[in-house]
XYZ file of C-alpha atoms in Angstrom:
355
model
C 0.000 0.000 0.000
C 0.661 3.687 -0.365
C 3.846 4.338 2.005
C 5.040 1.127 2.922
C 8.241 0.536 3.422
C 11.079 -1.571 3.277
C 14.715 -2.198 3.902
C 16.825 -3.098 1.330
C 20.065 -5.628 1.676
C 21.531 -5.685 -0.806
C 21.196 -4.608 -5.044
C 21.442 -8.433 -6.804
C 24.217 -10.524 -4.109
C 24.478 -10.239 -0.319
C 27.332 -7.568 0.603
C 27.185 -5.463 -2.968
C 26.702 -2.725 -1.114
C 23.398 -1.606 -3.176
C 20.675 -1.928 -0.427
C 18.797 0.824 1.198
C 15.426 2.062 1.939
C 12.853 2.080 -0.391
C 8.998 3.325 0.086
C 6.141 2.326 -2.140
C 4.464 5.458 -4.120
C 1.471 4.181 -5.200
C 0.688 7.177 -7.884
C 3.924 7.243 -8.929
C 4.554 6.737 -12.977
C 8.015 8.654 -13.583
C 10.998 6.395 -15.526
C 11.863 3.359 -13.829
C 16.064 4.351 -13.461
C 16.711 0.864 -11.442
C 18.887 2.718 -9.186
C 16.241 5.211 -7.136
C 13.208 3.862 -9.172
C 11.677 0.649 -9.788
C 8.677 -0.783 -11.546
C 6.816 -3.375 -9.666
C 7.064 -6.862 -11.373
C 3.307 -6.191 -12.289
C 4.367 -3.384 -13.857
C 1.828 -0.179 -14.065
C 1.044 3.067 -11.671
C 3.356 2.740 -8.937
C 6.981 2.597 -8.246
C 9.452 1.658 -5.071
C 11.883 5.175 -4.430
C 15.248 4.795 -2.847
C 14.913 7.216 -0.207
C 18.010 9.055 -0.677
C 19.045 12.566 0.284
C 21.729 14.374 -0.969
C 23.358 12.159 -3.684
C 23.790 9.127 -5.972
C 26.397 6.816 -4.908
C 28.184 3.831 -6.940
C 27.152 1.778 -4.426
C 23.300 2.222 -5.213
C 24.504 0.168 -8.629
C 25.417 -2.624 -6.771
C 29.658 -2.201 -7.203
C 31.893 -4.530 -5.205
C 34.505 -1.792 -5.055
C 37.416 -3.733 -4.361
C 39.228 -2.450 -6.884
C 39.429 -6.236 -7.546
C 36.037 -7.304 -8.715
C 35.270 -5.947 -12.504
C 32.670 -3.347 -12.091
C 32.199 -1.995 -15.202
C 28.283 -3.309 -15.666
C 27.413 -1.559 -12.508
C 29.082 1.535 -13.449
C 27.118 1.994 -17.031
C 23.569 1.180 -15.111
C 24.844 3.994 -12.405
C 25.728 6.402 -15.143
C 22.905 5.245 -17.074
C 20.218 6.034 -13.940
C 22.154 9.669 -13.320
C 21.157 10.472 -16.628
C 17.947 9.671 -16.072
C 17.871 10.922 -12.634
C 19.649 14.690 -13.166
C 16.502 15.279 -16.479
C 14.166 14.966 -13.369
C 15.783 16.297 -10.287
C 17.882 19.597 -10.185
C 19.665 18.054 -6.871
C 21.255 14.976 -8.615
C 24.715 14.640 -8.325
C 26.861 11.108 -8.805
C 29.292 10.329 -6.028
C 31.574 7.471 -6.980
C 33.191 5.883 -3.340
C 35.796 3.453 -3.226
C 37.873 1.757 -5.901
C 36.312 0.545 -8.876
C 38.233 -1.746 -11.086
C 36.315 -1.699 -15.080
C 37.538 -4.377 -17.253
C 36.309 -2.678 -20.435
C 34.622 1.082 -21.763
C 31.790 2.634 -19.158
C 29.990 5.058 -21.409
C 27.938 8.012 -19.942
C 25.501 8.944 -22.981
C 24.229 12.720 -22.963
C 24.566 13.924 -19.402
C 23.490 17.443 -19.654
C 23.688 19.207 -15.938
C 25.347 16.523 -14.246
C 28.013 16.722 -12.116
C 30.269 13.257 -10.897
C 32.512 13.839 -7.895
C 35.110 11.077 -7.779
C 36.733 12.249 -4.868
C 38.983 10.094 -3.169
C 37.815 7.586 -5.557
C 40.431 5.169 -7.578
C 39.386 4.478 -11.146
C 41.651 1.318 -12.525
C 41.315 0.007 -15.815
C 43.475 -2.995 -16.898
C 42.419 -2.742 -20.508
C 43.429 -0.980 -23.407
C 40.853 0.846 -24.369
C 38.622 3.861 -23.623
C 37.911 3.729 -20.228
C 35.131 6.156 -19.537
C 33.332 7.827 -22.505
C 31.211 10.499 -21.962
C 29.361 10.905 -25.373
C 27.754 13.991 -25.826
C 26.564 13.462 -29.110
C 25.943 10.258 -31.655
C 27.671 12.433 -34.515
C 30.809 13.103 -34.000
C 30.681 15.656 -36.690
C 27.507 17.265 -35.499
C 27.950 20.826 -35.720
C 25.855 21.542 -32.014
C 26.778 19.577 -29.549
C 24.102 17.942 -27.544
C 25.342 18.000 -23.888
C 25.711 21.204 -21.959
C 27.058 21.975 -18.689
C 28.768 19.005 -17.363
C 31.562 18.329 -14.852
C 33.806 15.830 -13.575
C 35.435 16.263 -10.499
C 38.352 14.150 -8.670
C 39.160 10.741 -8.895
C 42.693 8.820 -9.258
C 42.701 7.404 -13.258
C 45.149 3.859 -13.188
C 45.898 1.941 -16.405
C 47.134 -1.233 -15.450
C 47.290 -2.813 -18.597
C 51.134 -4.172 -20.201
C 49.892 -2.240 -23.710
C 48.762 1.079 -23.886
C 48.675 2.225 -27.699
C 44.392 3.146 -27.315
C 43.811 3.354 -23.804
C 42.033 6.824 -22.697
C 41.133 7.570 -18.896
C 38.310 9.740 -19.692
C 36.634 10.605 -23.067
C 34.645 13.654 -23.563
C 32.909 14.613 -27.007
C 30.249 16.924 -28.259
C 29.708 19.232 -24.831
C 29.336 22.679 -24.879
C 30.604 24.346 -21.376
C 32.658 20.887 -19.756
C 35.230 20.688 -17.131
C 37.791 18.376 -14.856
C 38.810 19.204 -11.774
C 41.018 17.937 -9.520
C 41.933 14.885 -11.263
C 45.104 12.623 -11.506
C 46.141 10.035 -14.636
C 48.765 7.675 -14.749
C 49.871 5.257 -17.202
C 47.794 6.301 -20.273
C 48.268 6.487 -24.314
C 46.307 9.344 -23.915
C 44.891 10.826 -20.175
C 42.074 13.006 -21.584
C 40.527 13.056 -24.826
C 38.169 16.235 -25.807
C 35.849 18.353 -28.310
C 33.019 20.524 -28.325
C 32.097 24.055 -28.207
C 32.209 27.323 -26.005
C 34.524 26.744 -23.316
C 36.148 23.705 -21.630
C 37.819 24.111 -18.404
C 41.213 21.371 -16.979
C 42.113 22.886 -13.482
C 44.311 21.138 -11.277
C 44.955 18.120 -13.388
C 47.818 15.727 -12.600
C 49.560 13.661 -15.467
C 52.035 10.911 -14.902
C 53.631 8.369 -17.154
C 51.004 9.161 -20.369
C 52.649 8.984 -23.980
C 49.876 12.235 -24.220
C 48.273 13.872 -21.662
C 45.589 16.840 -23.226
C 44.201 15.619 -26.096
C 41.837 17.459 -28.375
C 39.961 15.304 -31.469
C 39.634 17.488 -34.305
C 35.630 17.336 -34.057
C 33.544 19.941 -35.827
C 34.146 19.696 -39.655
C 31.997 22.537 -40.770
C 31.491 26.595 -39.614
C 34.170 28.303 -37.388
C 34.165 26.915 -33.960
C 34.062 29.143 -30.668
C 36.046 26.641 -28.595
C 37.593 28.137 -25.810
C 39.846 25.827 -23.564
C 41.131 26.983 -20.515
C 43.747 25.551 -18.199
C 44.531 26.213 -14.946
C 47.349 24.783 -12.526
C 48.246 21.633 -13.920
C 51.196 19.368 -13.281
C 53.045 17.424 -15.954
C 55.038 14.584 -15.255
C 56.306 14.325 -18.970
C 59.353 11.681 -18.754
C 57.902 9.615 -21.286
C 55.231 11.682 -23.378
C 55.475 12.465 -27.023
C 52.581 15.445 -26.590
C 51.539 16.641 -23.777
C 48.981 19.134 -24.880
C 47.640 18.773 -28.303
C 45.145 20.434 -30.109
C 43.577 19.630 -33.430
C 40.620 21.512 -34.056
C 39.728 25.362 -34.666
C 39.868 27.482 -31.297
C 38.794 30.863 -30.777
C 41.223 31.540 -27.487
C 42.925 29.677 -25.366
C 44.864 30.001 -22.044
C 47.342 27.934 -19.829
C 48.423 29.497 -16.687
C 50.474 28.575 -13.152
C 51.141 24.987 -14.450
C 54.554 23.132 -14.737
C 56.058 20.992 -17.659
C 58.631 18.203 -15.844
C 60.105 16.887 -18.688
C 63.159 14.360 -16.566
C 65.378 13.399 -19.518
C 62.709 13.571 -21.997
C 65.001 14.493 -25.436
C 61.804 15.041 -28.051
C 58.714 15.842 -26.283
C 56.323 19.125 -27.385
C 54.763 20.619 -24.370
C 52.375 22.049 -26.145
C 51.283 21.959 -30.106
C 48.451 23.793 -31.983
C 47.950 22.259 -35.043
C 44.704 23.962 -36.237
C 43.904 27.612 -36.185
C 44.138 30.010 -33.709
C 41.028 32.860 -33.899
C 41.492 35.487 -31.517
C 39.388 38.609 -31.920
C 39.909 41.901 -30.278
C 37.935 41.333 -27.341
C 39.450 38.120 -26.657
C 43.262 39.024 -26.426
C 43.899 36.432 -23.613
C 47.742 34.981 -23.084
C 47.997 31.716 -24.722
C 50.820 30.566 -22.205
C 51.239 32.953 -19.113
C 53.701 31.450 -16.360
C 53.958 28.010 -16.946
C 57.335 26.257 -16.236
C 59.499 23.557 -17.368
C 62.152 21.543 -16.118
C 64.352 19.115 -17.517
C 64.408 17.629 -20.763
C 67.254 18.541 -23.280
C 65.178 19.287 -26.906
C 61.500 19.574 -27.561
C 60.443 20.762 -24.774
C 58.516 23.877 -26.040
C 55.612 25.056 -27.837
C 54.678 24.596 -31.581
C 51.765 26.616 -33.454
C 50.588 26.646 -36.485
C 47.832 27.899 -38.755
C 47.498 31.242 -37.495
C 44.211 32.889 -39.550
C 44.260 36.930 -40.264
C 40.631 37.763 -39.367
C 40.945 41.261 -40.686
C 41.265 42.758 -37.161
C 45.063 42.892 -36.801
C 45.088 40.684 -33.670
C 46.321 37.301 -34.253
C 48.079 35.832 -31.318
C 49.262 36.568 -27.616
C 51.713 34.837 -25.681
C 51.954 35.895 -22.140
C 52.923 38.919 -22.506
C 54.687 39.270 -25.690
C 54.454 41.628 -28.288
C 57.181 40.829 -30.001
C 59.321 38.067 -31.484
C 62.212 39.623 -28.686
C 59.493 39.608 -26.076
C 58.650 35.905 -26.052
C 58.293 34.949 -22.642
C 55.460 33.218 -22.636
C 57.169 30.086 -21.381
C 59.607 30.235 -18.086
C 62.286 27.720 -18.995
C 63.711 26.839 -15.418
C 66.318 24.030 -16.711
C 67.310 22.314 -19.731
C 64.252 22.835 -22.682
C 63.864 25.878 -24.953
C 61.733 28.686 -25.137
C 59.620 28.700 -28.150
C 61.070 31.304 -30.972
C 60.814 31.996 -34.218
C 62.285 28.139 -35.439
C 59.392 27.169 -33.064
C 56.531 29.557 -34.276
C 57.834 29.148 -37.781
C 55.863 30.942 -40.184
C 53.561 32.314 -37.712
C 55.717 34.707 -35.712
C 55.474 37.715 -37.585
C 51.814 37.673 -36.811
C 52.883 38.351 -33.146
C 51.827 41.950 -32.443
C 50.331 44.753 -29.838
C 46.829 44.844 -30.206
């Protein structure tokens, strides 16, 4: 009957840590989520809640979290029901707890408004592979991108597996306003893969042991994007990279501030490279690089751009604060490495100028 309730053990097996409390609302029809929200098995009006306050744990899935146990089904049907959840209820959030081992690609299809705090949280994959994809749109090549407004915070990214030539801690495509926060990645092909539109936000990042740690997908193939990526305090463990930012796609601005570059004995490694166009208008005359620092490393280690486009307004590129080919300072070169400079820049240093 109308209120009754019940309490939960456990989500399929004894000690899977996806009990709880659950109340029968009888008038209830909303989308069975099978994490807050079931059906009965007679189906129709009606539906047992999880009575839940604040957030949506892993553990609400049914995860082991072991860090032993694979745990990758019970992470899509978490993701799955936070979806389905956040369209709903303005307070969903996703919490993951514990560690959580996936043995192959969690995908996290359209979360618009959702944030995931993996705080604390250990995310080990021991595949190589994607390991979690948030999709923001089925088209790759779709000009407006679906999701809006989504953010990942925290967690401790682990590849564990002997190969890494396709492995990717955490996949975003097709958002419009993203960000990660907080997070670390170790042993990666590539730590974080990215496109979209408007602005996308890395603060605080950690990279260790990835062959490339930023990586953008060249994404929209038609119409001049307004992609604006911003990062913020991130450290760079770069021993054995090849590039640690790269970006592929059109952006209108883009800045990197207050991070570091450790490059150890790295002898060919780009800190950062721009292979597609760089649009900065006149109201957007933000430092590319602004007091970022490297150490180590003995070539490479500095900053490649290409494909500067004249938009007719006389401002092209800044770096830090240079205005000149003499004033490059953009990058703080604390041992070993280069500056960038005009072999660097190549044919796009003479577009370097005061606005």
């Amino acid at each position: 009957t109308d209120g009754d309730r019940f309490a939960v053990a456990a989500y399929t097996t004894q000690g899977d840590n996806g009990g709880g409390d659950f109340y029968w609302d009888a008038s209830s029809t909303i989308t069975e989520d099978l994490v807050v929200t079931f059906e009965s098995d007679e189906g129709g009006t009606g539906r047992w809640i999880r009575d839940y306050t604040d957030y949506i744990t892993n553990r609400m899935a049914g995860t082991v979290g072991d860090g032993i146990t694979d745990d990758a089904t019970a992470m899509g049907l978490f993701f799955a029901a936070l979806v389905v959840i956040s369209a709903r209820e303005t307070r969903a959030k996703g919490v993951i707890l514990d560690d959580i081992l996936m043995g192959s690609t969690v995908t996290i299809s359209n979360p618009s408004g959702l944030t995931i705090d993996a705080s604390g949280a250990g995310l080990i994959f021991n595949f190589d592979g994607v390991g979690i994809d948030c999709n923001g749109s089925a088209d790759p090549l779709y000009i407006q991108p679906v999701v809006q407004n989504f953010w990942w915070v925290g967690g401790n990214f682990t590849n564990t597996a002997v190969g890494r030539t396709a492995s990717e801690g955490l996949r975003i495509r097709g958002f419009r306003n993203a960000g990660v926060d907080k997070a670390h990645f170790e042993g990666f092909f590539r730590g974080i893969e990215f496109s979209g539109k408007d602005t996308i936000y890395f603060k605080e990042l950690k990279f260790f042991d990835c062959t490339h740690h930023i990586h953008n997908e060249a994404w929209q193939a038609v119409g001049v994007n307004v992609l604006i990526i911003a990062i913020d305090k991130c450290h760079h463990s770069a021993s054995s990279a090849t590039s640690i930012i790269e970006i592929n796609e059109p952006i209108s601005n883009m800045t990197a501030a207050g991070g570091s570059f450790n490059m150890g004995a790295n002898t060919g490694c780009t800190c950062l490279h721009v292979k597609r166009q760089v649009l900065l208008y006149a109201t957007t005359n933000t430092g590319l690089i602004d007091g970022e620092t490297i150490t180590g490393g003995t070539s490479g280690a500095t900053m490649v751009i290409e494909s500067i486009t004249d938009y007719g307004d006389g401002n092209y590129l800044l770096v830090g604060s240079a205005k000149s080919a003499a004033d490059f300072t953009g990058l703080e070169v604390v041992t070993g490495g280069t500056s960038a400079d005009t072999a660097t820049l190549g044919n796009t240093i003479n577009l370097i100028q005061d606005p």
